[in-house]
PDB file of C-alpha atoms in Angstrom:
ATOM      1  CA  MET A  94     104.839  45.842  78.924  1.00 46.00           C
ATOM      2  CA  LYS A  95     105.550  42.133  79.037  1.00 47.00           C
ATOM      3  CA  LYS A  96     104.493  40.247  82.069  1.00 47.00           C
ATOM      4  CA  SER A  97     107.084  39.051  84.557  1.00 48.00           C
ATOM      5  CA  VAL A  98     107.060  35.515  85.845  1.00 46.00           C
ATOM      6  CA  LEU A  99     108.414  34.886  89.299  1.00 46.00           C
ATOM      7  CA  VAL A 100     109.299  31.236  89.648  1.00 44.00           C
ATOM      8  CA  ILE A 101     109.430  29.889  93.181  1.00 44.00           C
ATOM      9  CA  PHE A 102     110.894  26.431  93.558  1.00 43.00           C
ATOM     10  CA  ALA A 103     109.067  24.594  96.313  1.00 45.00           C
ATOM     11  CA  PHE A 104     111.381  21.972  97.722  1.00 45.00           C
ATOM     12  CA  SER A 105     109.917  18.866  99.224  1.00 44.00           C
ATOM     13  CA  LEU A 106     112.227  16.838 101.404  1.00 44.00           C
ATOM     14  CA  LEU A 107     110.457  13.626 102.208  1.00 43.00           C
ATOM     15  CA  GLY A 108     111.125  11.173 104.956  1.00 42.00           C
ATOM     16  CA  PHE A 109     112.063   7.534 104.809  1.00 43.00           C
ATOM     17  CA  THR A 110     111.139   4.199 106.269  1.00 44.00           C
ATOM     18  CA  ASN A 111     113.483   1.470 107.363  1.00 45.00           C
ATOM     19  CA  ALA A 112     112.983  -0.436 104.079  1.00 56.00           C
ATOM     20  CA  LYS A 113     112.792   2.113 101.276  1.00 62.00           C
ATOM     21  CA  ALA A 114     112.667   5.823 100.625  1.00 68.00           C
ATOM     22  CA  GLN A 115     110.328   7.553  98.193  1.00 62.00           C
ATOM     23  CA  ALA A 116     109.923  11.030  96.754  1.00 59.00           C
ATOM     24  CA  GLY A 117     107.545  11.531  93.858  1.00 70.00           C
ATOM     25  CA  ASP A 118     108.205   8.689  91.422  1.00 85.00           C
ATOM     26  CA  LEU A 119     111.605   7.730  92.871  1.00 90.00           C
ATOM     27  CA  PHE A 120     112.083   4.674  95.084  1.00 90.00           C
ATOM     28  CA  ILE A 121     115.423   4.039  96.786  1.00 93.00           C
ATOM     29  CA  THR A 122     116.591   0.840  98.479  1.00 93.00           C
ATOM     30  CA  PRO A 123     118.069   0.469 100.982  1.00 93.00           C
ATOM     31  CA  ALA A 124     116.900   3.606 102.788  1.00 90.00           C
ATOM     32  CA  ARG A 125     119.658   3.531 105.399  1.00 92.00           C
ATOM     33  CA  VAL A 126     123.325   2.562 105.081  1.00 95.00           C
ATOM     34  CA  ILE A 127     125.795   1.755 107.851  1.00 94.00           C
ATOM     35  CA  PHE A 128     129.533   1.349 107.306  1.00 95.00           C
ATOM     36  CA  ASP A 129     131.697  -0.146 110.032  1.00 89.00           C
ATOM     37  CA  ASN A 130     135.065  -1.848 110.354  1.00 81.00           C
ATOM     38  CA  SER A 131     133.925  -4.735 108.139  1.00 84.00           C
ATOM     39  CA  SER A 132     132.016  -2.960 105.345  1.00 86.00           C
ATOM     40  CA  ARG A 133     133.416  -0.675 102.677  1.00 90.00           C
ATOM     41  CA  SER A 134     130.856  -0.419  99.871  1.00 94.00           C
ATOM     42  CA  GLU A 135     127.119  -0.474  99.241  1.00 96.00           C
ATOM     43  CA  GLU A 136     124.945  -0.446  96.137  1.00 96.00           C
ATOM     44  CA  LEU A 137     121.774   1.638  96.099  1.00 96.00           C
ATOM     45  CA  THR A 138     118.972   0.847  93.674  1.00 96.00           C
ATOM     46  CA  LEU A 139     117.028   3.810  92.304  1.00 95.00           C
ATOM     47  CA  ALA A 140     113.739   2.915  90.610  1.00 95.00           C
ATOM     48  CA  ASN A 141     111.652   5.295  88.510  1.00 93.00           C
ATOM     49  CA  ILE A 142     108.010   4.238  88.852  1.00 90.00           C
ATOM     50  CA  GLY A 143     106.712   7.225  86.906  1.00 89.00           C
ATOM     51  CA  LYS A 144     105.630   7.585  83.291  1.00 92.00           C
ATOM     52  CA  ASP A 145     108.406   9.988  82.249  1.00 91.00           C
ATOM     53  CA  THR A 146     112.179   9.845  82.131  1.00 93.00           C
ATOM     54  CA  ALA A 147     113.600  11.520  85.225  1.00 92.00           C
ATOM     55  CA  THR A 148     116.992  12.955  86.130  1.00 93.00           C
ATOM     56  CA  TYR A 149     118.318  13.206  89.681  1.00 93.00           C
ATOM     57  CA  SER A 150     121.429  14.874  91.041  1.00 95.00           C
ATOM     58  CA  ILE A 151     123.129  13.314  94.059  1.00 96.00           C
ATOM     59  CA  SER A 152     124.892  15.205  96.831  1.00 96.00           C
ATOM     60  CA  PHE A 153     125.518  15.174 100.571  1.00 96.00           C
ATOM     61  CA  LEU A 154     123.609  17.269 103.096  1.00 94.00           C
ATOM     62  CA  GLN A 155     124.014  17.604 106.845  1.00 94.00           C
ATOM     63  CA  TYR A 156     120.947  17.269 109.060  1.00 93.00           C
ATOM     64  CA  ASN A 157     120.328  17.233 112.773  1.00 93.00           C
ATOM     65  CA  MET A 158     117.469  15.272 114.283  1.00 94.00           C
ATOM     66  CA  THR A 159     115.026  17.111 116.523  1.00 95.00           C
ATOM     67  CA  GLU A 160     113.500  15.647 119.667  1.00 97.00           C
ATOM     68  CA  ALA A 161     110.204  15.490 117.763  1.00 96.00           C
ATOM     69  CA  GLY A 162     111.813  13.139 115.225  1.00 94.00           C
ATOM     70  CA  GLY A 163     112.124  15.605 112.358  1.00 92.00           C
ATOM     71  CA  PHE A 164     115.254  16.836 110.610  1.00 92.00           C
ATOM     72  CA  VAL A 165     116.662  20.334 110.227  1.00 91.00           C
ATOM     73  CA  LEU A 166     119.636  21.472 108.197  1.00 91.00           C
ATOM     74  CA  ALA A 167     122.730  21.705 110.365  1.00 90.00           C
ATOM     75  CA  SER A 168     124.408  25.087 110.662  1.00 83.00           C
ATOM     76  CA  LYS A 169     128.158  25.635 110.510  1.00 70.00           C
ATOM     77  CA  SER A 170     128.170  26.436 114.212  1.00 70.00           C
ATOM     78  CA  ASP A 171     126.772  23.015 115.176  1.00 74.00           C
ATOM     79  CA  THR A 172     129.412  20.925 116.927  1.00 68.00           C
ATOM     80  CA  GLY A 173     127.366  18.019 118.257  1.00 66.00           C
ATOM     81  CA  THR A 174     127.470  15.884 115.110  1.00 76.00           C
ATOM     82  CA  MET A 175     130.416  14.313 113.303  1.00 91.00           C
ATOM     83  CA  TYR A 176     129.796  14.208 109.559  1.00 94.00           C
ATOM     84  CA  ALA A 177     130.482  11.188 107.373  1.00 96.00           C
ATOM     85  CA  ASP A 178     130.814  12.752 103.921  1.00 96.00           C
ATOM     86  CA  PRO A 179     134.630  13.322 104.131  1.00 94.00           C
ATOM     87  CA  PHE A 180     134.990   9.526 104.160  1.00 95.00           C
ATOM     88  CA  LEU A 181     132.423   8.753 101.448  1.00 97.00           C
ATOM     89  CA  ARG A 182     132.477   8.571  97.666  1.00 97.00           C
ATOM     90  CA  VAL A 183     129.382   8.208  95.504  1.00 97.00           C
ATOM     91  CA  PHE A 184     129.137   7.636  91.766  1.00 95.00           C
ATOM     92  CA  PRO A 185     127.612   8.548  89.494  1.00 96.00           C
ATOM     93  CA  ARG A 186     126.608  11.968  90.812  1.00 97.00           C
ATOM     94  CA  LYS A 187     123.747  12.335  88.357  1.00 96.00           C
ATOM     95  CA  VAL A 188     121.443   9.695  86.922  1.00 96.00           C
ATOM     96  CA  THR A 189     118.807   9.680  84.203  1.00 96.00           C
ATOM     97  CA  ILE A 190     116.302   6.857  84.556  1.00 95.00           C
ATOM     98  CA  PRO A 191     113.668   5.922  81.951  1.00 95.00           C
ATOM     99  CA  PRO A 192     110.168   5.096  83.217  1.00 94.00           C
ATOM    100  CA  ASN A 193     109.762   1.734  84.954  1.00 94.00           C
ATOM    101  CA  GLU A 194     113.512   1.159  84.979  1.00 96.00           C
ATOM    102  CA  SER A 195     116.188   1.289  87.660  1.00 96.00           C
ATOM    103  CA  GLN A 196     119.746   2.499  88.128  1.00 96.00           C
ATOM    104  CA  VAL A 197     122.447   1.370  90.553  1.00 97.00           C
ATOM    105  CA  VAL A 198     124.450   3.975  92.463  1.00 97.00           C
ATOM    106  CA  ARG A 199     127.613   2.875  94.241  1.00 97.00           C
ATOM    107  CA  LEU A 200     128.616   4.256  97.618  1.00 97.00           C
ATOM    108  CA  GLU A 201     132.100   3.658  99.069  1.00 96.00           C
ATOM    109  CA  PHE A 202     133.635   4.259 102.485  1.00 96.00           C
ATOM    110  CA  HIS A 203     137.307   5.301 102.497  1.00 93.00           C
ATOM    111  CA  LYS A 204     138.668   5.086 106.011  1.00 88.00           C
ATOM    112  CA  LYS A 205     141.309   7.706 106.687  1.00 87.00           C
ATOM    113  CA  SER A 206     144.194   7.261 109.061  1.00 85.00           C
ATOM    114  CA  GLY A 207     143.682   8.958 112.379  1.00 83.00           C
ATOM    115  CA  ILE A 208     139.897   8.769 112.270  1.00 89.00           C
ATOM    116  CA  LYS A 209     138.579   9.099 115.806  1.00 91.00           C
ATOM    117  CA  ASP A 210     136.280   6.584 117.423  1.00 92.00           C
ATOM    118  CA  GLY A 211     132.668   7.579 117.068  1.00 93.00           C
ATOM    119  CA  GLU A 212     129.626   7.620 114.835  1.00 96.00           C
ATOM    120  CA  TYR A 213     129.654   9.872 111.782  1.00 96.00           C
ATOM    121  CA  ARG A 214     126.513  10.711 109.811  1.00 96.00           C
ATOM    122  CA  SER A 215     125.635  12.542 106.607  1.00 96.00           C
ATOM    123  CA  HIS A 216     122.562  12.336 104.399  1.00 96.00           C
ATOM    124  CA  LEU A 217     122.705  11.387 100.737  1.00 96.00           C
ATOM    125  CA  TYR A 218     120.298  13.673  98.902  1.00 94.00           C
ATOM    126  CA  PHE A 219     118.602  12.808  95.609  1.00 94.00           C
ATOM    127  CA  ARG A 220     117.180  15.927  93.966  1.00 91.00           C
ATOM    128  CA  SER A 221     114.845  15.888  90.995  1.00 88.00           C
ATOM    129  CA  GLU A 222     116.256  17.917  88.100  1.00 85.00           C
ATOM    130  CA  HIS A 223     112.890  19.102  86.830  1.00 69.00           C
ATOM    131  CA  ASN A 224     113.203  21.090  83.607  1.00 58.00           C
ATOM    132  CA  TYR A 225     111.063  24.188  83.930  1.00 48.00           C
ATOM    133  CA  ASP A 226     109.741  25.588  80.669  1.00 49.00           C
ATOM    134  CA  PRO A 227     107.720  28.823  80.975  1.00 46.00           C
ATOM    135  CA  ARG A 228     106.196  28.363  77.521  1.00 45.00           C
ATOM    136  CA  GLY A 229     102.518  27.590  77.598  1.00 44.00           C
ATOM    137  CA  GLU A 230     101.810  29.788  80.612  1.00 48.00           C
ATOM    138  CA  GLU A 231      98.388  31.372  80.623  1.00 49.00           C
ATOM    139  CA  LYS A 232      98.495  34.996  79.560  1.00 49.00           C
ATOM    140  CA  LEU A 233      97.479  37.648  82.030  1.00 49.00           C
ATOM    141  CA  ALA A 234      94.744  40.074  81.097  1.00 54.00           C
ATOM    142  CA  ASP A 235      96.828  42.836  82.665  1.00 55.00           C
ATOM    143  CA  THR A 236     100.340  42.424  81.282  1.00 53.00           C
ATOM    144  CA  THR A 237     101.742  44.817  83.869  1.00 54.00           C
ATOM    145  CA  LYS A 238     101.116  42.307  86.655  1.00 55.00           C
ATOM    146  CA  MET A 239     103.519  39.680  87.835  1.00 56.00           C
ATOM    147  CA  ALA A 240     102.664  35.995  87.638  1.00 57.00           C
ATOM    148  CA  VAL A 241     103.815  33.690  90.396  1.00 55.00           C
ATOM    149  CA  LYS A 242     104.312  30.008  89.657  1.00 54.00           C
ATOM    150  CA  LEU A 243     105.210  27.351  92.212  1.00 54.00           C
ATOM    151  CA  ILE A 244     107.429  24.598  90.834  1.00 52.00           C
ATOM    152  CA  PRO A 245     107.712  21.585  93.168  1.00 57.00           C
ATOM    153  CA  ILE A 246     111.235  20.175  93.283  1.00 60.00           C
ATOM    154  CA  TYR A 247     111.082  16.756  94.862  1.00 72.00           C
ATOM    155  CA  GLY A 248     113.935  15.298  96.829  1.00 82.00           C
ATOM    156  CA  VAL A 249     114.607  12.521  99.270  1.00 88.00           C
ATOM    157  CA  SER A 250     117.528  11.964 101.600  1.00 92.00           C
ATOM    158  CA  ILE A 251     118.745   8.804 103.298  1.00 94.00           C
ATOM    159  CA  PRO A 252     121.127   8.630 106.261  1.00 95.00           C
ATOM    160  CA  ILE A 253     124.628   7.280 105.696  1.00 96.00           C
ATOM    161  CA  ILE A 254     126.320   6.268 108.932  1.00 96.00           C
ATOM    162  CA  VAL A 255     129.999   5.476 109.519  1.00 96.00           C
ATOM    163  CA  ARG A 256     130.933   3.747 112.768  1.00 95.00           C
ATOM    164  CA  SER A 257     134.573   3.690 113.786  1.00 93.00           C
ATOM    165  CA  GLY A 258     136.172   2.050 116.810  1.00 91.00           C
ATOM    166  CA  LYS A 259     134.480   0.839 119.959  1.00 90.00           C
ATOM    167  CA  LEU A 260     130.916   2.109 120.189  1.00 93.00           C
ATOM    168  CA  SER A 261     128.081   1.386 122.552  1.00 91.00           C
ATOM    169  CA  SER A 262     124.619   2.711 123.273  1.00 94.00           C
ATOM    170  CA  THR A 263     121.657   1.946 125.478  1.00 95.00           C
ATOM    171  CA  ALA A 264     118.015   2.928 125.208  1.00 97.00           C
ATOM    172  CA  SER A 265     115.229   3.297 127.725  1.00 98.00           C
ATOM    173  CA  ILE A 266     111.561   4.259 127.618  1.00 98.00           C
ATOM    174  CA  ASN A 267     109.860   6.461 130.161  1.00 95.00           C
ATOM    175  CA  ASP A 268     106.838   8.720 130.586  1.00 95.00           C
ATOM    176  CA  ALA A 269     104.701   6.310 128.545  1.00 94.00           C
ATOM    177  CA  LYS A 270     101.032   7.202 128.846  1.00 93.00           C
ATOM    178  CA  ILE A 271      97.751   6.850 126.981  1.00 89.00           C
ATOM    179  CA  GLU A 272      95.901  10.026 126.117  1.00 85.00           C
ATOM    180  CA  THR A 273      92.254   9.801 127.126  1.00 71.00           C
ATOM    181  CA  PRO A 274      90.164   9.379 123.954  1.00 65.00           C
ATOM    182  CA  VAL A 275      87.532  12.033 123.291  1.00 71.00           C
ATOM    183  CA  ASN A 276      84.202  10.789 121.900  1.00 70.00           C
ATOM    184  CA  ASP A 277      85.684   7.312 121.475  1.00 61.00           C
ATOM    185  CA  SER A 278      88.365   8.561 119.080  1.00 75.00           C
ATOM    186  CA  ILE A 279      91.609   6.714 118.361  1.00 80.00           C
ATOM    187  CA  PRO A 280      93.799   6.570 121.487  1.00 85.00           C
ATOM    188  CA  VAL A 281      97.315   7.981 121.314  1.00 90.00           C
ATOM    189  CA  LEU A 282     100.345   6.589 123.119  1.00 93.00           C
ATOM    190  CA  LYS A 283     103.010   9.102 124.094  1.00 96.00           C
ATOM    191  CA  MET A 284     106.461   8.256 125.429  1.00 98.00           C
ATOM    192  CA  VAL A 285     110.091   9.328 125.521  1.00 98.00           C
ATOM    193  CA  ILE A 286     112.932   7.184 124.168  1.00 98.00           C
ATOM    194  CA  ASN A 287     116.206   8.011 125.911  1.00 98.00           C
ATOM    195  CA  ARG A 288     119.637   7.289 124.422  1.00 98.00           C
ATOM    196  CA  THR A 289     123.021   7.115 126.116  1.00 97.00           C
ATOM    197  CA  GLY A 290     126.422   6.251 124.678  1.00 95.00           C
ATOM    198  CA  ASN A 291     128.434   7.232 121.607  1.00 93.00           C
ATOM    199  CA  SER A 292     126.242   5.702 118.890  1.00 93.00           C
ATOM    200  CA  SER A 293     122.656   6.054 117.739  1.00 94.00           C
ATOM    201  CA  VAL A 294     119.829   3.635 118.442  1.00 95.00           C
ATOM    202  CA  TYR A 295     117.412   2.486 115.765  1.00 94.00           C
ATOM    203  CA  GLY A 296     114.570   0.008 115.811  1.00 94.00           C
ATOM    204  CA  ASN A 297     110.859  -0.716 115.814  1.00 94.00           C
ATOM    205  CA  LEU A 298     108.173  -0.071 118.414  1.00 96.00           C
ATOM    206  CA  LEU A 299     105.588  -2.743 119.158  1.00 95.00           C
ATOM    207  CA  VAL A 300     102.644  -2.101 121.490  1.00 95.00           C
ATOM    208  CA  LYS A 301     100.475  -4.859 122.956  1.00 94.00           C
ATOM    209  CA  PHE A 302      97.431  -4.765 125.213  1.00 92.00           C
ATOM    210  CA  GLU A 303      96.718  -7.583 127.658  1.00 91.00           C
ATOM    211  CA  PRO A 304      93.221  -7.460 129.161  1.00 88.00           C
ATOM    212  CA  VAL A 305      92.873  -9.048 132.584  1.00 88.00           C
ATOM    213  CA  GLY A 306      92.542 -12.817 132.180  1.00 85.00           C
ATOM    214  CA  GLU A 307      93.094 -12.754 128.404  1.00 88.00           C
ATOM    215  CA  LYS A 308      95.964 -13.122 125.957  1.00 91.00           C
ATOM    216  CA  PRO A 309      97.868 -10.007 124.789  1.00 90.00           C
ATOM    217  CA  PHE A 310      97.326  -8.715 121.265  1.00 91.00           C
ATOM    218  CA  GLU A 311      98.949  -6.070 119.079  1.00 92.00           C
ATOM    219  CA  ILE A 312      97.493  -2.563 119.106  1.00 93.00           C
ATOM    220  CA  GLY A 313     100.295  -0.502 117.576  1.00 93.00           C
ATOM    221  CA  VAL A 314     103.461  -0.640 115.456  1.00 95.00           C
ATOM    222  CA  MET A 315     105.945   2.044 114.471  1.00 95.00           C
ATOM    223  CA  ASN A 316     108.928   0.951 112.372  1.00 92.00           C
ATOM    224  CA  GLY A 317     112.194   2.744 111.738  1.00 91.00           C
ATOM    225  CA  VAL A 318     112.393   4.774 114.950  1.00 95.00           C
ATOM    226  CA  GLY A 319     115.842   6.272 115.473  1.00 95.00           C
ATOM    227  CA  VAL A 320     117.512   8.479 118.040  1.00 96.00           C
ATOM    228  CA  TYR A 321     120.664   9.952 116.528  1.00 95.00           C
ATOM    229  CA  CYS A 322     123.771  11.119 118.331  1.00 93.00           C
ATOM    230  CA  ASN A 323     122.991  14.839 118.283  1.00 92.00           C
ATOM    231  CA  ILE A 324     120.081  14.267 120.714  1.00 94.00           C
ATOM    232  CA  ASN A 325     119.729  12.243 123.895  1.00 96.00           C
ATOM    233  CA  LYS A 326     115.982  11.697 123.755  1.00 97.00           C
ATOM    234  CA  ARG A 327     113.114  11.586 121.290  1.00 98.00           C
ATOM    235  CA  ASN A 328     109.456  12.265 121.934  1.00 98.00           C
ATOM    236  CA  ILE A 329     107.110   9.708 120.402  1.00 97.00           C
ATOM    237  CA  SER A 330     103.405  10.021 119.677  1.00 95.00           C
ATOM    238  CA  MET A 331     101.692   7.104 117.970  1.00 93.00           C
ATOM    239  CA  LYS A 332      98.086   6.287 117.214  1.00 90.00           C
ATOM    240  CA  LEU A 333      96.942   2.914 118.457  1.00 89.00           C
ATOM    241  CA  GLN A 334      94.783   0.401 116.640  1.00 85.00           C
ATOM    242  CA  LYS A 335      91.587   0.156 118.627  1.00 71.00           C
ATOM    243  CA  ALA A 336      89.090  -2.564 117.833  1.00 61.00           C
ATOM    244  CA  LYS A 337      85.483  -1.431 117.675  1.00 57.00           C
ATOM    245  CA  GLY A 338      83.883  -1.557 121.082  1.00 58.00           C
ATOM    246  CA  LEU A 339      87.170  -2.297 122.863  1.00 64.00           C
ATOM    247  CA  LYS A 340      87.556  -0.638 126.242  1.00 70.00           C
ATOM    248  CA  MET A 341      91.204  -0.386 127.150  1.00 71.00           C
ATOM    249  CA  GLN A 342      90.592  -0.748 130.851  1.00 75.00           C
ATOM    250  CA  LYS A 343      91.717  -3.211 133.504  1.00 83.00           C
ATOM    251  CA  GLY A 344      94.711  -4.576 131.725  1.00 89.00           C
ATOM    252  CA  LYS A 345      98.337  -3.982 130.856  1.00 92.00           C
ATOM    253  CA  ILE A 346     100.024  -2.280 127.903  1.00 93.00           C
ATOM    254  CA  THR A 347     103.559  -3.357 126.983  1.00 96.00           C
ATOM    255  CA  VAL A 348     105.763  -1.159 124.789  1.00 97.00           C
ATOM    256  CA  THR A 349     108.780  -2.947 123.288  1.00 96.00           C
ATOM    257  CA  TYR A 350     111.600  -1.288 121.315  1.00 96.00           C
ATOM    258  CA  THR A 351     113.611  -3.796 119.250  1.00 94.00           C
ATOM    259  CA  ASN A 352     116.533  -3.319 116.903  1.00 89.00           C
ATOM    260  CA  LYS A 353     115.179  -5.667 114.229  1.00 69.00           C
ATOM    261  CA  GLU A 354     111.875  -6.283 112.532  1.00 52.00           C
ATOM    262  CA  GLY A 355     109.580  -8.741 114.211  1.00 49.00           C
ATOM    263  CA  GLU A 356     109.133  -9.882 117.759  1.00 51.00           C
ATOM    264  CA  LYS A 357     112.362 -11.917 117.721  1.00 55.00           C
ATOM    265  CA  GLY A 358     114.569  -8.858 117.459  1.00 62.00           C
ATOM    266  CA  ASN A 359     116.898  -7.887 120.270  1.00 90.00           C
ATOM    267  CA  VAL A 360     115.053  -5.824 122.850  1.00 93.00           C
ATOM    268  CA  LEU A 361     116.529  -2.352 123.308  1.00 95.00           C
ATOM    269  CA  ALA A 362     113.992  -1.116 125.846  1.00 96.00           C
ATOM    270  CA  GLU A 363     110.607  -1.969 127.291  1.00 96.00           C
ATOM    271  CA  GLN A 364     108.007  -0.367 129.514  1.00 96.00           C
ATOM    272  CA  LYS A 365     104.687  -1.579 130.891  1.00 95.00           C
ATOM    273  CA  ILE A 366     101.620   0.515 131.685  1.00 91.00           C
ATOM    274  CA  ASP A 367      99.028  -0.775 134.128  1.00 90.00           C
ATOM    275  CA  LEU A 368      95.475   0.329 133.383  1.00 83.00           C
TER     276      LEU A 368
END
């Protein structure tokens, strides 16, 4: 009897930063697109940094953000999110990129009459079209047994946001606290970012420590932190950079949430912790 091969495709949906997205050997820039009343098109650059020619199919998926910051596929019964894909066109829908080369994908927003005010979001998904060839598999000593092979299928998604009409949002930080380090391990800052309004908030977190009588200095950064419209709060846990021998006592910690990179960005929210 010939052996049977059960092929299980292991999908890997990787996250993104505020600058670029990566899955396997694929880099995508930008990693986040926003269309509003003044923008109608965007070009995405896909770069293959691998050693082999790669093919990727492009489609739209719907995700909801969790309060932990992850993403889960939206179900048909979900009503809390308005999806952007009915207003979007992307071409081409499949690309083949030689190694160390790039390809431009064009994304267009077609505003329909009667579109309601609000923020719409879908995720553009780039899926690796890996060609599986079972030839060359190791033979089983017992040909009556079944072989199981895991084939990783890499993919990355980026959020595409459409904003229509008058939108506003505010953010606040509360419940910020430092977890007590054990055996002088790296301290962890936990907090909750709250969102109100009819649009998402997105920005960078900067944490500074100011010892009594000294100048403040940076002890933590987390870029690309969003709270999307399907949730009203997001729980944050970030490791802080602790200098050797530093005792974070008798001082003040300032957590700043800005909507742009760098300290000169507009402040969305801020909270101070007295130690």
